[in-house]
Amino acid sequence: MSSQKKRSGIQIEAFKHRVVVDPKYAEKTWKVLEHAIHEIYNRNASGLSFEELYRNAYNMVLHKFGDKLYAGLVSTMTLHLKEIAASVEASQGSLFLEELNKKWMEHNKALQMIRDILMYMDRTYIPSTHKTPVHELGLNLWRDNIIHSSNIQTRLKDTLQEIVQKERGGEVINRGLMRNIVKMLMDLGPSVYQHDFEKPFLDVSANFYRGESQQYIECCDCGDYLKKAEKRLNEEIERVSQYLDAKSEVKITNVVEKEMIQSQMNRLAHMENSGLVNMIVDDKYEDMGRMYNLFRRVPNGLTLIKDVMTSHIRETGKQLVTDPEKLKDPVDFVQRLLDEKDKHDKIINLAFNNDKTFQNALNSSFEYFINLNTRSPEFISLFVDDKLRKGLKGVSEEDVEIVLDKVMMLFRYLQEKDVFEKYYKQHLAKRLLSGKSVSEDAERSLILKLKTECGYQFTSKLEGMFTDMKTSEDTMKGFYEAMGHLLADGPTLSVHVLTTGSWPTQSTTTCNLPPEILSVCDKFKKYYLGTHNGRRLTWQTNMGSADIKATFSKGVKHELNVSTYQMCVLMQFNDADRLSYREIEQAVEIPRVELKRCLQSLACAKGKNVLRKEPMSKDISENDVFFFNEKFSSKFYKVKIGMVAAQKESEPEKQETRQRVEEDRKPQIEAAIVRIMKARRVLDHNNIVAEVTKQLQSRFMPNPIVIKKRIESLIEREFLERDKEDRKLYRYLA
Amino acid sequence: MIMADGISNLCNDLQVDPQDIVMLVVSWHMKAATMCEFSKQEFVGGLQSLGIDSLEKFRDRIPSIRSELKDDQKFKEIYNFAFGWAKEKGQKSLALDTAIGMWQLLFEEKQWPLVEHWCQFLQARHNKAISRDTWSQLLEFARSVDPTLSNYDAEGAWPYLLDEFVEYLKENGIIQQKGRVLDLLGHI
């Protein structure tokens, strides 16, 4: 390297002739270095001069004696290493590893010194000859002469595994020593670590855990087994962090997972008396959580848990909805459903990590079994009715919302939402008309939720019912303001004017109202029609109620709350003490079935028998005779006799409702078919069925046979035609 | 207008039974609107299209007219024509008795083994008029579905009445549920 500046003065030039070096020079120099290496290995390096040795090595390389130097290094080191090997081999028992460790430390120190001395060779000779650098050479020689020496290799392998097994058996071992030995193997290269430690480690571990799992599975219950497996897993993780290569962690945990968890997981999950189903039933959150954490480590582990849970839920749910005992009380039935849902929600939350797939499985299971019972929609409506009638009395607003949200959750599971709507409407009508709703806010809140869920159409009629109630209030006020003076003597009238179409359909029946009632009703009718031209009013005598004051013998007075029919019957007894069935029938003109039910509630019900019947049989016959029961007594002043509360439908009523629902579905299906065909113009049968189902399934699941019949009806009415070539194809006729 | 009497006379002259199915084919050529009556236009127009100008010719042509039923395409047209022709004016559907009569007549020509069962089924279970769609689909059914129902496709978009007919045949053991029997054998 020449400097750019020109220097004045002395110039040193290279020899112009070849410099000949004394051949004996190389040998002499080498001997010095060889001696140094011996001293270093004998731990006698303090007397050596670093500078001199470095210079010697430098000169050898410079004068082209690098080969000799390198070869000498190799043979000298090898010599020493063989001595070391012998010494290690000779050590007994636990001293074997200690000796090995000691010698290894010493070798590293020596190697460092030697490397420093030979640094020039490392940096110049070695790169150009592509030979192994000194440090690496030292490691390789150690490996070949010590670790892989035939007397040491196997013994080392086995010793290491024995120590690990001892620790697994509960003994305390020298972890520091292990750490050093393992680190030594790692330093010698990944293949050494793997070949001489890791692979045998994994094989021995696999055998060990296989045996252990078989042993435990025979004598432990599921919870205990899982605890043991978890303990072993944690042990292995700790072992790796303490004295193994971090990369081994995933490999050893895989071994434990495979041998202790994967191979036994089916048996564990299904274990009698302690398996997953028992844990679910007994709410063993900790055990289930442990199972989740362990099983998630193996393929299909979580699927197994989910499947066992799902089939259990479906089974218990199915039993719940088909057990006639449990179906006796609808409110109780629905409460049980909610309790089941809460229980499983809690399990998924606390033990299964809120896993979304588990949530989905829970939801689909509920959807499955709730719809197994065709009365579920009715029962859920009755539950709501009970809550809105009395269950939510005095409950805070937040808690009301919680209950209503739970109801909505069940509602979402229903496939026949239109059936629910029908019952809900009926029950709501009764609540509104009897004034028995606990809170209008709660009612409105639920309707809002239904609207959000199902759209405006679902709830528009329900809202109409509320409007009618409000309007009627105003109408009554107006009525009494206008006609108050005329009505002072008569009975107090309260009228609800219901818009037909918003309210559940009822067929009107005949009923002769008592004259005093008729008079005030007529006045109302006149008043109303005076302000609302063009409307038609029909008295719904089957929906009304009355409060009447009755005087019994000895001046005993009671206020009776009765239905309109009951009122008509009782008023007859103002003019007579004794009336035959036929006389009553003739006077009130109420249809037979209704009249009999009415008389039964007045004469045969304990504590409410304001009438007496002869003969005293349970059923009403047309030959019966009725008497006003002078001796009637009740501890309450106000006695409620009217049946206004919503009840579970009788079998014939249920059939009737079901029939009406089916009738209502037909036009909805037809409308869907027409909509689809209008858009698609041409479509084949199966696709129409699929599309119709998709459109309507948020309300109910249409029956493919009904869809087919509707299509035929539409063909008949020339909305559609079959394609002339392909009979499975339908065409929209504009 | 030629009414029932006139037709009776015509049949006499042609030496053909008024119930003979050939009269249906003749009516088809005439595009007659209703059975048992021909308007002048229909009668004359029909004869013109057949190229018949004398009673003799007419009589001679009868066999060839009858043989037209053997042609599949023509049979289908005649069959479908029969629906409109046989039903009451102003009605959308065909009265059941008339339909059964027509079917028995038509399937005498075009052999369909299940025709008797079909008629029995209708009388026992249906008892209502027959829609046009059902009428025309029945021919397709008779043509494409094997009398043992081996190739009946439940997803085949057949009218509901035909699906019900298949059920009826299976319920009454008229058709063995072949598929199922084979399964059992397979497992033994």
mmCIF file of C-alpha atoms in Angstrom, chain A residues 167-280:
data_model
loop_
_atom_site.group_PDB
_atom_site.id
_atom_site.type_symbol
_atom_site.label_atom_id
_atom_site.label_comp_id
_atom_site.label_asym_id
_atom_site.label_seq_id
_atom_site.Cartn_x
_atom_site.Cartn_y
_atom_site.Cartn_z
ATOM 1 C CA GLU A 167 -35.356 -36.867 37.986
ATOM 2 C CA ARG A 168 -38.661 -38.023 36.557
ATOM 3 C CA GLY A 169 -38.777 -40.570 39.323
ATOM 4 C CA GLY A 170 -38.551 -37.806 41.858
ATOM 5 C CA GLU A 171 -34.844 -37.780 42.695
ATOM 6 C CA VAL A 172 -32.862 -34.588 42.858
ATOM 7 C CA ILE A 173 -30.103 -34.363 40.279
ATOM 8 C CA ASN A 174 -27.190 -32.052 39.549
ATOM 9 C CA ARG A 175 -28.818 -29.747 37.073
ATOM 10 C CA GLY A 176 -25.804 -27.482 36.692
ATOM 11 C CA LEU A 177 -23.661 -30.383 35.565
ATOM 12 C CA MET A 178 -26.335 -31.510 33.140
ATOM 13 C CA ARG A 179 -26.607 -28.022 31.783
ATOM 14 C CA ASN A 180 -22.918 -27.882 31.098
ATOM 15 C CA ILE A 181 -22.754 -31.263 29.422
ATOM 16 C CA VAL A 182 -25.770 -30.487 27.280
ATOM 17 C CA LYS A 183 -24.312 -27.128 26.363
ATOM 18 C CA MET A 184 -21.116 -28.881 25.376
ATOM 19 C CA LEU A 185 -23.067 -31.087 22.968
ATOM 20 C CA MET A 186 -24.848 -28.044 21.581
ATOM 21 C CA ASP A 187 -21.530 -26.285 21.059
ATOM 22 C CA LEU A 188 -20.226 -29.264 19.148
ATOM 23 C CA GLY A 189 -22.979 -28.776 16.595
ATOM 24 C CA PRO A 190 -26.733 -29.362 16.242
ATOM 25 C CA SER A 191 -26.254 -32.826 14.782
ATOM 26 C CA VAL A 192 -24.169 -33.854 17.807
ATOM 27 C CA TYR A 193 -26.774 -32.574 20.219
ATOM 28 C CA GLN A 194 -29.518 -34.290 18.304
ATOM 29 C CA HIS A 195 -27.712 -37.562 17.731
ATOM 30 C CA ASP A 196 -26.095 -37.960 21.103
ATOM 31 C CA PHE A 197 -28.782 -36.495 23.286
ATOM 32 C CA GLU A 198 -32.049 -35.311 21.818
ATOM 33 C CA LYS A 199 -33.072 -38.305 19.788
ATOM 34 C CA PRO A 200 -32.437 -40.853 22.500
ATOM 35 C CA PHE A 201 -34.080 -38.441 24.923
ATOM 36 C CA LEU A 202 -37.244 -38.342 22.861
ATOM 37 C CA ASP A 203 -37.292 -42.107 22.339
ATOM 38 C CA VAL A 204 -36.783 -42.913 25.998
ATOM 39 C CA SER A 205 -39.362 -40.318 26.973
ATOM 40 C CA ALA A 206 -41.902 -41.734 24.571
ATOM 41 C CA ASN A 207 -41.515 -45.192 26.030
ATOM 42 C CA PHE A 208 -41.637 -43.865 29.535
ATOM 43 C CA TYR A 209 -44.791 -41.854 29.007
ATOM 44 C CA ARG A 210 -46.473 -44.581 27.065
ATOM 45 C CA GLY A 211 -46.018 -46.857 30.017
ATOM 46 C CA GLU A 212 -47.065 -44.236 32.470
ATOM 47 C CA SER A 213 -50.224 -43.389 30.572
ATOM 48 C CA GLN A 214 -51.263 -47.019 30.487
ATOM 49 C CA GLN A 215 -50.602 -47.339 34.175
ATOM 50 C CA TYR A 216 -52.510 -44.222 35.137
ATOM 51 C CA ILE A 217 -55.474 -44.871 32.893
ATOM 52 C CA GLU A 218 -56.138 -48.104 34.697
ATOM 53 C CA CYS A 219 -56.124 -46.689 38.177
ATOM 54 C CA CYS A 220 -57.096 -43.058 37.934
ATOM 55 C CA ASP A 221 -60.354 -41.321 37.252
ATOM 56 C CA CYS A 222 -60.466 -38.755 34.505
ATOM 57 C CA GLY A 223 -59.838 -35.697 36.662
ATOM 58 C CA ASP A 224 -56.852 -37.249 38.406
ATOM 59 C CA TYR A 225 -55.338 -38.476 35.170
ATOM 60 C CA LEU A 226 -55.573 -35.022 33.675
ATOM 61 C CA LYS A 227 -53.909 -33.517 36.731
ATOM 62 C CA LYS A 228 -51.036 -35.983 36.382
ATOM 63 C CA ALA A 229 -50.676 -35.352 32.683
ATOM 64 C CA GLU A 230 -50.598 -31.639 33.259
ATOM 65 C CA LYS A 231 -47.973 -32.051 35.944
ATOM 66 C CA ARG A 232 -45.732 -34.093 33.670
ATOM 67 C CA LEU A 233 -46.142 -31.605 30.877
ATOM 68 C CA ASN A 234 -45.126 -28.747 33.109
ATOM 69 C CA GLU A 235 -42.162 -30.740 34.378
ATOM 70 C CA GLU A 236 -40.854 -31.251 30.898
ATOM 71 C CA ILE A 237 -41.198 -27.588 30.053
ATOM 72 C CA GLU A 238 -39.284 -26.709 33.163
ATOM 73 C CA ARG A 239 -36.631 -29.293 32.397
ATOM 74 C CA VAL A 240 -36.000 -27.758 29.002
ATOM 75 C CA SER A 241 -35.710 -24.285 30.425
ATOM 76 C CA GLN A 242 -33.289 -25.487 33.060
ATOM 77 C CA TYR A 243 -30.849 -27.614 31.159
ATOM 78 C CA LEU A 244 -31.797 -28.382 27.588
ATOM 79 C CA ASP A 245 -31.815 -26.585 24.257
ATOM 80 C CA ALA A 246 -34.938 -24.394 23.967
ATOM 81 C CA LYS A 247 -35.665 -25.939 20.598
ATOM 82 C CA SER A 248 -36.299 -29.226 22.322
ATOM 83 C CA GLU A 249 -39.318 -27.911 24.145
ATOM 84 C CA VAL A 250 -41.838 -28.332 21.370
ATOM 85 C CA LYS A 251 -40.446 -31.789 20.585
ATOM 86 C CA ILE A 252 -40.702 -33.152 24.099
ATOM 87 C CA THR A 253 -44.106 -31.586 24.701
ATOM 88 C CA ASN A 254 -45.286 -33.256 21.518
ATOM 89 C CA VAL A 255 -44.146 -36.571 22.945
ATOM 90 C CA VAL A 256 -46.019 -36.054 26.197
ATOM 91 C CA GLU A 257 -49.085 -34.809 24.325
ATOM 92 C CA LYS A 258 -49.089 -37.788 22.038
ATOM 93 C CA GLU A 259 -48.465 -40.462 24.661
ATOM 94 C CA MET A 260 -50.451 -39.123 27.556
ATOM 95 C CA ILE A 261 -53.210 -37.155 25.940
ATOM 96 C CA GLN A 262 -53.842 -38.082 22.343
ATOM 97 C CA SER A 263 -53.676 -41.823 22.822
ATOM 98 C CA GLN A 264 -56.073 -41.750 25.740
ATOM 99 C CA MET A 265 -58.337 -38.859 25.031
ATOM 100 C CA ASN A 266 -61.302 -40.838 23.807
ATOM 101 C CA ARG A 267 -61.181 -43.100 26.804
ATOM 102 C CA LEU A 268 -60.837 -40.126 29.124
ATOM 103 C CA ALA A 269 -63.675 -38.121 27.668
ATOM 104 C CA HIS A 270 -66.022 -41.079 27.799
ATOM 105 C CA MET A 271 -64.894 -42.441 31.141
ATOM 106 C CA GLU A 272 -67.758 -43.720 33.186
ATOM 107 C CA ASN A 273 -68.583 -41.722 36.297
ATOM 108 C CA SER A 274 -65.755 -39.269 35.846
ATOM 109 C CA GLY A 275 -65.664 -38.370 32.164
ATOM 110 C CA LEU A 276 -66.660 -35.164 30.472
ATOM 111 C CA VAL A 277 -70.385 -35.712 30.764
ATOM 112 C CA ASN A 278 -70.100 -36.131 34.532
ATOM 113 C CA MET A 279 -67.969 -33.026 34.749
ATOM 114 C CA ILE A 280 -70.598 -31.075 32.852
#
